[in-house]
CSV table of C-alpha atoms and ligand atoms in Angstrom, one decimal:
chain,number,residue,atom,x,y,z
A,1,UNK,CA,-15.0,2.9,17.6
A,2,UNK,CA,-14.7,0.4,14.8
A,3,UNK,CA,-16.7,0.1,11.3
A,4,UNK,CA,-17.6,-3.3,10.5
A,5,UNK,CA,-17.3,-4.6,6.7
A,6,UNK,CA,-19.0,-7.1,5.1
A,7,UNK,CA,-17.6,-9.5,2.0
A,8,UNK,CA,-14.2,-7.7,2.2
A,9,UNK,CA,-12.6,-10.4,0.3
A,10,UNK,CA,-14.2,-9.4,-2.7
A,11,UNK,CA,-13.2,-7.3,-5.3
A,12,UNK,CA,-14.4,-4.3,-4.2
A,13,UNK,CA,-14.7,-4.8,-0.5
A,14,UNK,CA,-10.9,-5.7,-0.5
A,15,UNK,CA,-10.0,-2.8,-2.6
A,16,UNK,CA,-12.3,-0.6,-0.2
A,17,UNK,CA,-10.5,-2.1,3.0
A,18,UNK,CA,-6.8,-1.5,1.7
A,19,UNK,CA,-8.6,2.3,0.6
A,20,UNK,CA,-9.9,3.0,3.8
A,21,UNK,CA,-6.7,2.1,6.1
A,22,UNK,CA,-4.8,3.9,4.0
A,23,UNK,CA,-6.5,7.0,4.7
A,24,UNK,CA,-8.0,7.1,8.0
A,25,UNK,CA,-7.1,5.9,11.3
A,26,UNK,CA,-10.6,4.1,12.7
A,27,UNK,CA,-9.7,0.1,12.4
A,28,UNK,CA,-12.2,-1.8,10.7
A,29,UNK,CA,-13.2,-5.5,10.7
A,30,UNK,CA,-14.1,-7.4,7.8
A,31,UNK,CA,-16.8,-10.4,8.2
A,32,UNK,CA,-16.2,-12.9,5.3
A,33,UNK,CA,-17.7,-16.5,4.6
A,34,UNK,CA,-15.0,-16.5,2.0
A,35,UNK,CA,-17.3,-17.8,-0.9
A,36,UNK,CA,-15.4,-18.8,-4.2
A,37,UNK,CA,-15.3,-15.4,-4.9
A,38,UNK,CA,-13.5,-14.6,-1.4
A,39,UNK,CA,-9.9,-14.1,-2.0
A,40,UNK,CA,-7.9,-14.1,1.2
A,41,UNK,CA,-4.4,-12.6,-0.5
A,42,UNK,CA,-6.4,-9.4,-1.9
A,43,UNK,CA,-5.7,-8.2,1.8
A,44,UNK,CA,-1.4,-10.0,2.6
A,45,UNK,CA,-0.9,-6.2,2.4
A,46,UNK,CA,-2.7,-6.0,5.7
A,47,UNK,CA,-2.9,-8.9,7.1
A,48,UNK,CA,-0.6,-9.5,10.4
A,49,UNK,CA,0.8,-5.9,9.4
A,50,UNK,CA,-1.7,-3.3,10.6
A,51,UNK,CA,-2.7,-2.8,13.6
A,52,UNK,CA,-6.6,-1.6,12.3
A,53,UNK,CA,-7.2,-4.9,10.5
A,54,UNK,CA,-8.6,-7.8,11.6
A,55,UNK,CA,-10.6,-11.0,10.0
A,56,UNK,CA,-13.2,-13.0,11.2
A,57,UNK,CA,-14.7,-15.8,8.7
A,58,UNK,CA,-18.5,-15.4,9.6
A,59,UNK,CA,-22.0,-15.7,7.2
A,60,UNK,CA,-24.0,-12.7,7.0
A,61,UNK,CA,-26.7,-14.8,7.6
A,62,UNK,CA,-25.0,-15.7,11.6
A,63,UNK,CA,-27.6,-13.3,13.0
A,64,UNK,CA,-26.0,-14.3,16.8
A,65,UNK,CA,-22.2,-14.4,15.7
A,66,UNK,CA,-22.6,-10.5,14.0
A,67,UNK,CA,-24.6,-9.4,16.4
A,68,UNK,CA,-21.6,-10.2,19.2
A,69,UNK,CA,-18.9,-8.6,16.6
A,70,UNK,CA,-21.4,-5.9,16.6
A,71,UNK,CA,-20.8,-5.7,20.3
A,72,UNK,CA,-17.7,-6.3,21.0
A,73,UNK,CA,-15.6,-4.2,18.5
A,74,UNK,CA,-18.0,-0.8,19.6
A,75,UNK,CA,-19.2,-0.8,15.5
A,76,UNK,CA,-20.2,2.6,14.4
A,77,UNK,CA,-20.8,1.7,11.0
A,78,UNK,CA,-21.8,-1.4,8.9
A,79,UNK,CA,-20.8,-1.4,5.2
A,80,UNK,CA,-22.4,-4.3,3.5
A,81,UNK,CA,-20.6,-5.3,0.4
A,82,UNK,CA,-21.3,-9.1,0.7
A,83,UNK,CA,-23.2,-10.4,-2.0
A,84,UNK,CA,-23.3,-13.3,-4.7
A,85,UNK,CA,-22.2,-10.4,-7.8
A,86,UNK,CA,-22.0,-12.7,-11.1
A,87,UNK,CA,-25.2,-12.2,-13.1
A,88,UNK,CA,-24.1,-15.7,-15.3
A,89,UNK,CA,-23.8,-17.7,-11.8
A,90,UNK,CA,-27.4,-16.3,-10.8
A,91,UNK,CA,-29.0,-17.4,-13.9
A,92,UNK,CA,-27.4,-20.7,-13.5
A,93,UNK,CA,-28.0,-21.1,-10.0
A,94,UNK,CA,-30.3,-18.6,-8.4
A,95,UNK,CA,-30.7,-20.4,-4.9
A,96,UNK,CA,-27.5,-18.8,-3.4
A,97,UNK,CA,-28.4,-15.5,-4.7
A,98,UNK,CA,-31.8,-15.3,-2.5
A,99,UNK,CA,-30.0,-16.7,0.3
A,100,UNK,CA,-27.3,-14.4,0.6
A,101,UNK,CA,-28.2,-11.2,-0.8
A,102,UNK,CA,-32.1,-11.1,0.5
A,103,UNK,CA,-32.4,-13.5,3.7
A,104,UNK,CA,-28.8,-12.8,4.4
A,105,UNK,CA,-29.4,-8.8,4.1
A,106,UNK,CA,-32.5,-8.8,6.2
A,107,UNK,CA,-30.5,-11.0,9.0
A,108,UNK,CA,-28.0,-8.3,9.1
A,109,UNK,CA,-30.3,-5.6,9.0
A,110,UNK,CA,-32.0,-7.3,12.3
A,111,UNK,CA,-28.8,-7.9,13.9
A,112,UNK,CA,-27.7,-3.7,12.9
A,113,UNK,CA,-31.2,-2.7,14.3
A,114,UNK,CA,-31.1,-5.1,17.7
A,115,UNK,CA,-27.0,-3.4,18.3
A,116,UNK,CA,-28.6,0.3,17.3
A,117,UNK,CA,-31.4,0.1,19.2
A,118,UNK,CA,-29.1,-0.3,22.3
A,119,UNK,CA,-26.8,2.6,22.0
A,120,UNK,CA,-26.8,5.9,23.7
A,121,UNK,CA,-29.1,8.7,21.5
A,122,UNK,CA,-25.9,10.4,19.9
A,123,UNK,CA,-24.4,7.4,18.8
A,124,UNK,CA,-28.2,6.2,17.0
A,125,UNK,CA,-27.8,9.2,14.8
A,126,UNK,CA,-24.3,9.1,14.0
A,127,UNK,CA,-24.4,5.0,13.1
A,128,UNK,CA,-25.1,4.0,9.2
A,129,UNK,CA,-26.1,1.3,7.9
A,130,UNK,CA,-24.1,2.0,4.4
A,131,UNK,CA,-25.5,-0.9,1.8
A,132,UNK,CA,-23.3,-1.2,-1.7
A,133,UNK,CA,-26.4,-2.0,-4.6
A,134,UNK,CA,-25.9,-1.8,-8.3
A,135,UNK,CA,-27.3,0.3,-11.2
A,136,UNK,CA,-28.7,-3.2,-12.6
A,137,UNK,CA,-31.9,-2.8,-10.0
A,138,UNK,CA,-33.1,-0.4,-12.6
A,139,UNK,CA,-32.9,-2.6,-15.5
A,140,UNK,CA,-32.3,-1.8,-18.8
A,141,UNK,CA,-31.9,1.1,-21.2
A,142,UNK,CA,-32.8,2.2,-24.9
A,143,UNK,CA,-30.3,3.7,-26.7
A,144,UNK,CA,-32.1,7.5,-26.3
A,145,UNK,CA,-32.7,6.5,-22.8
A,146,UNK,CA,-31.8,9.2,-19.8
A,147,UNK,CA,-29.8,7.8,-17.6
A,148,UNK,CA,-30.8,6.2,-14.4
A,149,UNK,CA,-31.9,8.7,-11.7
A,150,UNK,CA,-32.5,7.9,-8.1
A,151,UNK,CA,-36.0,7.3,-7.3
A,152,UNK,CA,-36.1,5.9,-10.8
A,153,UNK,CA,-38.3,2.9,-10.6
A,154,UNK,CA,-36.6,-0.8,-10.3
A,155,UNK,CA,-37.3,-3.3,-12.9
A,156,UNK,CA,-34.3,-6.2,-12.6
A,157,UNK,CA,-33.9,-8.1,-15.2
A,158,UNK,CA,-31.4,-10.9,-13.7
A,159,UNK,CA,-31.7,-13.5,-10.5
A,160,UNK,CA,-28.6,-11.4,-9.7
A,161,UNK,CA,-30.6,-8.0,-9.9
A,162,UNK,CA,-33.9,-8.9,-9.1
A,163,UNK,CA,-31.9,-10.3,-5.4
A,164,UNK,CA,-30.1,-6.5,-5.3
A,165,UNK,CA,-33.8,-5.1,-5.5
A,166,UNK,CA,-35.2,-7.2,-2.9
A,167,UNK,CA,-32.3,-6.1,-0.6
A,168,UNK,CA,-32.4,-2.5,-1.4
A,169,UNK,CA,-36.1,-2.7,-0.3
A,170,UNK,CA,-35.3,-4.1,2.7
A,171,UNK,CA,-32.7,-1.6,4.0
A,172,UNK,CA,-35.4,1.4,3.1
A,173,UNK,CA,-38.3,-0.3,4.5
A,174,UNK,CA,-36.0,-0.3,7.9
A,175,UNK,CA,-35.2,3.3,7.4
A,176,UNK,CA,-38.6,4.1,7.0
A,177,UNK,CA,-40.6,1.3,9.6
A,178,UNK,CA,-37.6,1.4,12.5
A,179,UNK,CA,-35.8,4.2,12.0
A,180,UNK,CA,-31.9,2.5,11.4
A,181,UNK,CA,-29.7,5.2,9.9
A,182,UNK,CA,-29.5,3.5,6.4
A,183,UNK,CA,-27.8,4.7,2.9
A,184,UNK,CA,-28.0,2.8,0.1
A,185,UNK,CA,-25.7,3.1,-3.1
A,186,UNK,CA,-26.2,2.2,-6.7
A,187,UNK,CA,-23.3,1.8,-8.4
A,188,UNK,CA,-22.2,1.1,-12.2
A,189,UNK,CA,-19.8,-1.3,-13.1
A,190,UNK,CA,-16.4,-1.3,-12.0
A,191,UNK,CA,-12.9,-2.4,-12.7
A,192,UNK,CA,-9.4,-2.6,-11.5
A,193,UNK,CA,-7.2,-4.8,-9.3
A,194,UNK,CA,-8.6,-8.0,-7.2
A,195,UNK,CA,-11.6,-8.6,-9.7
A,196,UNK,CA,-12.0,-12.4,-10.4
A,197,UNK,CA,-11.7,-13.1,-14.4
A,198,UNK,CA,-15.2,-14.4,-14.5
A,199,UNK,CA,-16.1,-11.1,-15.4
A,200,UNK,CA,-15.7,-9.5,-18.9
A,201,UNK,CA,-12.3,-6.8,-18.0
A,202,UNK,CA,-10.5,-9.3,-16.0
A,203,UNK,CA,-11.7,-12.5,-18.3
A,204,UNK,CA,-10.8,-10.6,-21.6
A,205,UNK,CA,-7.3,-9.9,-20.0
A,206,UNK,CA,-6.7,-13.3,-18.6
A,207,UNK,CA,-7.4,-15.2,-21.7
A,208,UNK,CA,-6.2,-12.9,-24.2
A,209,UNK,CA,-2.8,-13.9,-22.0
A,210,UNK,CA,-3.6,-17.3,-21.9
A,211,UNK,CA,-3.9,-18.0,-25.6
A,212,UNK,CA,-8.3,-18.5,-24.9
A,213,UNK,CA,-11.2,-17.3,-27.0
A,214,UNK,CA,-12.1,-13.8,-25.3
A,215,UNK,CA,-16.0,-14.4,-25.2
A,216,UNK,CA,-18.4,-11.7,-26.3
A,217,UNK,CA,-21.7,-12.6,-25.8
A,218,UNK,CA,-24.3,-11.7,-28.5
A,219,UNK,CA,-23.5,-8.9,-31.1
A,220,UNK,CA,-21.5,-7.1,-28.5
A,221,UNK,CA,-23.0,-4.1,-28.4
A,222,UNK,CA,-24.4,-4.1,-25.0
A,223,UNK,CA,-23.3,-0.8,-22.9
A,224,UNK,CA,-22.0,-0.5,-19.8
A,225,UNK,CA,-21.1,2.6,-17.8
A,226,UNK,CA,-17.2,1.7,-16.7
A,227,UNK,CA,-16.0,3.1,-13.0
A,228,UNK,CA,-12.9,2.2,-11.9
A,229,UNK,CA,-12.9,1.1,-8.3
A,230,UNK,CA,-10.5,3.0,-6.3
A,231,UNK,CA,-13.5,5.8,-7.4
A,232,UNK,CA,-16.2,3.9,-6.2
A,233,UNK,CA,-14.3,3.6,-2.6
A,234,UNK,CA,-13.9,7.0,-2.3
A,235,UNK,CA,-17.2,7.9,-3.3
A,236,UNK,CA,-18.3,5.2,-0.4
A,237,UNK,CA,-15.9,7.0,1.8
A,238,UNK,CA,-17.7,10.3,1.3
A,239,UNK,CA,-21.2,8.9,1.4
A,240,UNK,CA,-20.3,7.4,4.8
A,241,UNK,CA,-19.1,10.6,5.9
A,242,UNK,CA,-21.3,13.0,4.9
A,243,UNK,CA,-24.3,10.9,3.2
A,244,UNK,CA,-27.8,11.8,4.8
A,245,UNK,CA,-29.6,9.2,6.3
A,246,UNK,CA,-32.8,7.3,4.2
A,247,UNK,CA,-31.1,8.4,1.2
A,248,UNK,CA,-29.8,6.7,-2.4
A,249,UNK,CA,-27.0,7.7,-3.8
A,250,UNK,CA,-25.8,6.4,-7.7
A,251,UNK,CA,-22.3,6.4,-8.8
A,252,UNK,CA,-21.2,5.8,-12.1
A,253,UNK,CA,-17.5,6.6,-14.4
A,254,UNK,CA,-19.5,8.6,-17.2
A,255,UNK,CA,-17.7,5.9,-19.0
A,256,UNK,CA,-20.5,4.5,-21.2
A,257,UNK,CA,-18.7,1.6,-23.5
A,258,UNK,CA,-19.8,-1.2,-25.8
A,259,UNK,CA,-18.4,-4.6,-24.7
A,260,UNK,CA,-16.5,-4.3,-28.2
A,261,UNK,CA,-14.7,-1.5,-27.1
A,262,UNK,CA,-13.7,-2.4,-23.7
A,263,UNK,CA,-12.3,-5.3,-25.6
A,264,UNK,CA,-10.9,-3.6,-28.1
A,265,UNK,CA,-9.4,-1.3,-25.8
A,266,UNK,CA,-8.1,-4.0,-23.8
A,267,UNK,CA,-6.7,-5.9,-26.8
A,268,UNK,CA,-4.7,-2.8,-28.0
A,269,UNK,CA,-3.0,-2.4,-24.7
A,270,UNK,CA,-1.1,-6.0,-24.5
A,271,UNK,CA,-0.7,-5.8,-28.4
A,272,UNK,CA,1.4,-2.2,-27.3
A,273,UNK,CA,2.8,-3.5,-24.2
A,274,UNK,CA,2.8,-7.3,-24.6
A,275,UNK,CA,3.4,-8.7,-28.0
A,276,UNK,CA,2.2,-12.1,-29.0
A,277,UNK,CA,4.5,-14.2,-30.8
A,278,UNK,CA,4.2,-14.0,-34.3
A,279,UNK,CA,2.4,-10.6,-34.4
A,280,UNK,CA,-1.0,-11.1,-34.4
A,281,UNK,CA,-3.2,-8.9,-32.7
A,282,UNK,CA,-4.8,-10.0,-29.4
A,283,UNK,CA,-8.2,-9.2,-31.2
A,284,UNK,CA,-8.0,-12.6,-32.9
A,285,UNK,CA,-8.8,-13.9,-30.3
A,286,UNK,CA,-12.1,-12.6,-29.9
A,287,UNK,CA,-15.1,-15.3,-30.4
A,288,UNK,CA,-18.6,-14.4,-30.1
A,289,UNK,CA,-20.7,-16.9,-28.5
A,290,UNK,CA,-24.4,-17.3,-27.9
A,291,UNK,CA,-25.9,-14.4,-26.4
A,292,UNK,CA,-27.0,-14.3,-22.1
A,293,UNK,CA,-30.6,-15.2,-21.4
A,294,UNK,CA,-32.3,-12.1,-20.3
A,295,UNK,CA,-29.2,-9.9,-21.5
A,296,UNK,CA,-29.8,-6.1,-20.3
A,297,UNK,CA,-28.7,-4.1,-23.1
A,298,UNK,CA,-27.9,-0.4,-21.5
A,299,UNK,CA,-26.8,1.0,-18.3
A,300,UNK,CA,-25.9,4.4,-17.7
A,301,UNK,CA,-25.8,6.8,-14.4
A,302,UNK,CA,-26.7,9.9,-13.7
A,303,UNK,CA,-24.4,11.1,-10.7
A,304,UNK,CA,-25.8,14.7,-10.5
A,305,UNK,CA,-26.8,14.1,-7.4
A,306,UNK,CA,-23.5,13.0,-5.7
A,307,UNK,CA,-21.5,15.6,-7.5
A,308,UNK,CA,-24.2,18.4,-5.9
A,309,UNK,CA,-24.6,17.0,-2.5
A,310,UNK,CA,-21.2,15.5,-2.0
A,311,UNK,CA,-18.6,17.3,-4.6
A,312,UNK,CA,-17.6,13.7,-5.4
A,313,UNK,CA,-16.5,13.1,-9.1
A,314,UNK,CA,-14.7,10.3,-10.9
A,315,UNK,CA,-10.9,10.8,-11.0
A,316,UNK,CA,-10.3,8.4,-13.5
A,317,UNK,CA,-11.0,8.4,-17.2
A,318,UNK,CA,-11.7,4.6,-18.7
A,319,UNK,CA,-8.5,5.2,-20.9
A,320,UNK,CA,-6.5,5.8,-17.8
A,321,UNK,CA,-8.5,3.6,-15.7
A,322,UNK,CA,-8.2,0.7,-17.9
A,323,UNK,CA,-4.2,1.1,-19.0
A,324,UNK,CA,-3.8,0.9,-14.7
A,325,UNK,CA,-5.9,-2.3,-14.7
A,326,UNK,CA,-3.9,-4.5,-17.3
A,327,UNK,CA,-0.2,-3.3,-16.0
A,328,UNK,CA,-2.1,-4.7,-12.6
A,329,UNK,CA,-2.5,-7.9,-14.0
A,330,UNK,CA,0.5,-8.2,-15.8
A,331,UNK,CA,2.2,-6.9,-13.0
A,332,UNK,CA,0.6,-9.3,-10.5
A,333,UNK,CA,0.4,-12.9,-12.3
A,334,UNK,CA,0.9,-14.6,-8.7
A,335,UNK,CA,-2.6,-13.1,-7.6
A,336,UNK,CA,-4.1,-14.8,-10.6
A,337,UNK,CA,-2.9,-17.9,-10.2
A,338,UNK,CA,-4.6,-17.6,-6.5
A,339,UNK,CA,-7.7,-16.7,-8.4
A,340,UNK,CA,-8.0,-19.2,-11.4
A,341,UNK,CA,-7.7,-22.5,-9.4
A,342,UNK,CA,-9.9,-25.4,-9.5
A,343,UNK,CA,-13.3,-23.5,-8.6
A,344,UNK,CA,-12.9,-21.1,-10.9
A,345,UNK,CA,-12.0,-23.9,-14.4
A,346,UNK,CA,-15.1,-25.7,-12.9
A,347,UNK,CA,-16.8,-22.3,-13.6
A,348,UNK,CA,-15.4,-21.9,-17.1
A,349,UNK,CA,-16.0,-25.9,-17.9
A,350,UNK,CA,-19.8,-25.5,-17.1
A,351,UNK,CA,-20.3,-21.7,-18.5
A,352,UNK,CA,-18.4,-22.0,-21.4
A,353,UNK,CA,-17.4,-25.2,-22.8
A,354,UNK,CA,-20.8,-27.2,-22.3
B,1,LIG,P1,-17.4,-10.3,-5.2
B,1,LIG,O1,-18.2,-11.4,-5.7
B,1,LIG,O2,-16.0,-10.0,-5.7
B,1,LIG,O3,-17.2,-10.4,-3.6
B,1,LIG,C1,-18.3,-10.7,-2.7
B,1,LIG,C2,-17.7,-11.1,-1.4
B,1,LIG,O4,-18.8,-11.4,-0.5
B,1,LIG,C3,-16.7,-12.3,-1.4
B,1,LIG,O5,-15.6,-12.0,-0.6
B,1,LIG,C4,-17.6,-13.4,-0.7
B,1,LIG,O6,-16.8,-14.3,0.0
B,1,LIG,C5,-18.4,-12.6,0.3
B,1,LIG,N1,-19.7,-13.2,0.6
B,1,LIG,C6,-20.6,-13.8,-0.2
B,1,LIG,N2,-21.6,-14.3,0.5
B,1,LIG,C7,-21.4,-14.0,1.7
B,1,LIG,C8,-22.1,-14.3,3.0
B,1,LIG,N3,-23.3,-14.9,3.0
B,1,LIG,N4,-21.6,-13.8,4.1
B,1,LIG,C9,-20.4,-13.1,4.1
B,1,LIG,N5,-19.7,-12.9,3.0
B,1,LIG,C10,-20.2,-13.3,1.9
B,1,LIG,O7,-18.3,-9.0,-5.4
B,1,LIG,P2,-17.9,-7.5,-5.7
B,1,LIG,O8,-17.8,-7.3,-7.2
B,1,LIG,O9,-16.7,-7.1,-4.8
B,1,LIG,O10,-19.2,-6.7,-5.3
B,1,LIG,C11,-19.4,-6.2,-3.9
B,1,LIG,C12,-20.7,-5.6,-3.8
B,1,LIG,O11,-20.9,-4.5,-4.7
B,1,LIG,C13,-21.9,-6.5,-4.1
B,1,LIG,O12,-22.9,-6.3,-3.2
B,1,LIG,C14,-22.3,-6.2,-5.5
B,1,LIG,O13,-23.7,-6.5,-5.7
B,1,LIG,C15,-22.0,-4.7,-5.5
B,1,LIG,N6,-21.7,-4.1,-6.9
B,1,LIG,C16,-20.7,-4.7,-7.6
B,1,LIG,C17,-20.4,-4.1,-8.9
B,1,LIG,C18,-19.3,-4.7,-9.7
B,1,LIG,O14,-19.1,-4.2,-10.8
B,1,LIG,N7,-18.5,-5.6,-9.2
B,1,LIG,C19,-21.1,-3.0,-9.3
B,1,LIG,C20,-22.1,-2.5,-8.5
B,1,LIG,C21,-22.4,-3.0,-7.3
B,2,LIG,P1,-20.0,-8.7,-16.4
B,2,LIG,O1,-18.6,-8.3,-16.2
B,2,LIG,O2,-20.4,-10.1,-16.0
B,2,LIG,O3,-20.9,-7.6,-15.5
B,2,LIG,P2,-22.5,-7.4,-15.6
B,2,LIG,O4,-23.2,-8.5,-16.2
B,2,LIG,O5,-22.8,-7.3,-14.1
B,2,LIG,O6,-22.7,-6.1,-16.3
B,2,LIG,O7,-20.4,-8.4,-17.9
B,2,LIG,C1,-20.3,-7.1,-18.5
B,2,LIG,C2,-20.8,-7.2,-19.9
B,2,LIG,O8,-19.9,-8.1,-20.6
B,2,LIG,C3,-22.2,-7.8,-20.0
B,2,LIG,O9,-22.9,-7.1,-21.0
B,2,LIG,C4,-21.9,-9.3,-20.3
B,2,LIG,C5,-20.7,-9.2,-21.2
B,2,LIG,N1,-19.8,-10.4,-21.1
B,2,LIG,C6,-19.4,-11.0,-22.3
B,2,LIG,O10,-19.8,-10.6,-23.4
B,2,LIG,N2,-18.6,-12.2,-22.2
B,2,LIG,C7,-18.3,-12.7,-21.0
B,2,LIG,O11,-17.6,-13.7,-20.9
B,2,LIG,C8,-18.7,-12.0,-19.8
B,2,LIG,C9,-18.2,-12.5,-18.4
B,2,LIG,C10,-19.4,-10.8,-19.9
């Protein structure tokens, strides 16, 4: 038996791929449209090298084409990671959003429920349909604010989150209408190698290196609960393994940051590690521009539940977490170059600069 991954060449998928033959024997095959955000050298590691890896270039939406991988390759589990995941891209350009992440989520929730619905009775209740959401379904927080609970209500703010929702709706309503083994995850933000610099760590460490204005939108004060990824795989390893069918589980770093410190933060690192010439601090180049439309200003997780039902818990702190991620991307400037092509100075031409 196989488990079948979807958007692998992402940032987390990739890092969950690399995580998952490392540890365990069962191959897996990663389904990929390779999007711009699709990075085929986040997996040379495996590629042509392991035995358990293989690729196939295929839309989620390809009801017929997953359905035949579903087939051929005996898949036990699905883990969908494939998503458009950049809430500035959704609120420029919210078409791809809907297409992918709701219509492209429901077509592989037909094509998981048409392969389930053929196999023997053992195998129904052993497959999962394990679905990777985000904390930013439940909107955002006040300062005094618990943090998010499961069963919280939803209340997306973004094109980005308000797509998440739909989909997380979708994989319980075919828990609850057909029956499909399905888990759903909500997780906070994460961090660490293979994450494209359009987002804030990666973009702060890239142009702080580059000699660019490290954009903070707003005031900067916005929070953000800070997981680095390698926990988030293993806390998707565990849920796979041991998660109870119909069930939501959220995962977060109890790493709750302003943007200003994570900058900060990141900032004092290369200053320590990487001098500038002529001394200046990294900080300088800090420029706050005009705020996000629709900017959520809190989110934080409460992952009582995980660490009671599953005995999962972060291993990293943020100030380990976060020293790992910029010797990373010092360490691996060849895997940003793969990353910052053409597509992605389009991106920072029309986000930025106009
Ligand atoms: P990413 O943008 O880095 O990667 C997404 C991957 O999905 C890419 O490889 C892309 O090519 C692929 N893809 C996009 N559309 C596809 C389609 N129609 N068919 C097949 N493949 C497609 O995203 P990420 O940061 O790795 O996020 C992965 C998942 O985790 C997403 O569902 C996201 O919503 C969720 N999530 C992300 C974070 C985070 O901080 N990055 C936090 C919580 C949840
Ligand atoms: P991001 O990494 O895009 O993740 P998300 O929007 O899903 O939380 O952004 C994290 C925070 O950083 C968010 O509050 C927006 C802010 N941010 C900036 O201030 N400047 C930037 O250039 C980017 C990309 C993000």
């Amino acid at each position: 038996m196989s488990i079948l991954v979807t958007g692998g060449a992402g940032f987390i998928g990739s890092n969950y791929i690399l995580d998952w033959l490392a540890e365990c024997d069962e191959p897996v095959i990663n389904v990929d449209k390779l999007t711009y955000a699709g990075n085929p050298h986040n997996l040379a590691a495996v590629k042509d090298k392991h035995d358990g890896y293989s690729f196939v270039q295929c839309d989620i939406n390809d009801y017929d084409q997953i359905v035949q991988l579903l087939k051929k390759h005996g898949i036990r589990a699905i883990v969908n990671f494939a998503a458009e995941s950049h809430v500035d891209r959704s609120i420029h350009r919210p078409e791809d959003f809907i297409q992918t992440n709701i219509v492209g989520t429901y077509r592989l929730l037909e094509a998981a429920k048409e392969h389930w619905g053929a196999l023997p009775e053992e195998d129904q209740e052993a497959f999962r349909f394990l679905h990777i959401s985000t904390d930013e379904v439940y909107g955002s927080l006040e300062p005094d604010d618990p943090p998010f609970r499961e069963g919280d209500c939803y209340r997306p703010n973004s094109p980005y989150s308000a797509s998440k929702a739909s989909s997380d709706h979708l994989v319980r309503a075919y828990h609850q209408t057909y029956g499909l083994p399905a888990i759903i995850v909500n997780c906070s933000n994460n961090y660490g190698p293979f994450q494209l610099p359009e987002k804030l760590i990666p973009m702060c460490i890239f142009n702080a290196l580059s000699g660019d204005p490290i954009y903070i939108y707003g005031d900067g004060q916005q929070i953000r609960d800070w997981l680095y990824v390698k926990d988030h795989c293993k806390a998707i390893r565990l849920v796979l393994d041991q998660g109870l069918a119909g069930k939501t589980y959220n995962i977060g770093g109890e790493a709750e940051k302003t943007n200003l410190q994570v900058v900060h933060a990141i900032c004092e690192i290369l200053d320590r590690t990487t001098p500038g010439s002529g001394g200046n601090s990294y900080a300088e180049q800090i420029e706050f521009i005009k705020d996000r439309l629709g900017h959520d200003r809190r989110y934080a997780i409460d992952t009582t539940m995980i660490k009671n039902e599953l005995g999962w818990k972060p291993d990293q702190t943020f100030e380990a977490g976060i020293e790992k991620t910029v010797a990373w991307y010092l360490a691996n400037q060849d895997w940003v170059a793969t990353a910052t092509g053409v597509s992605y100075k389009t991106w920072v031409e029309t986000h930025y600069k106009k």
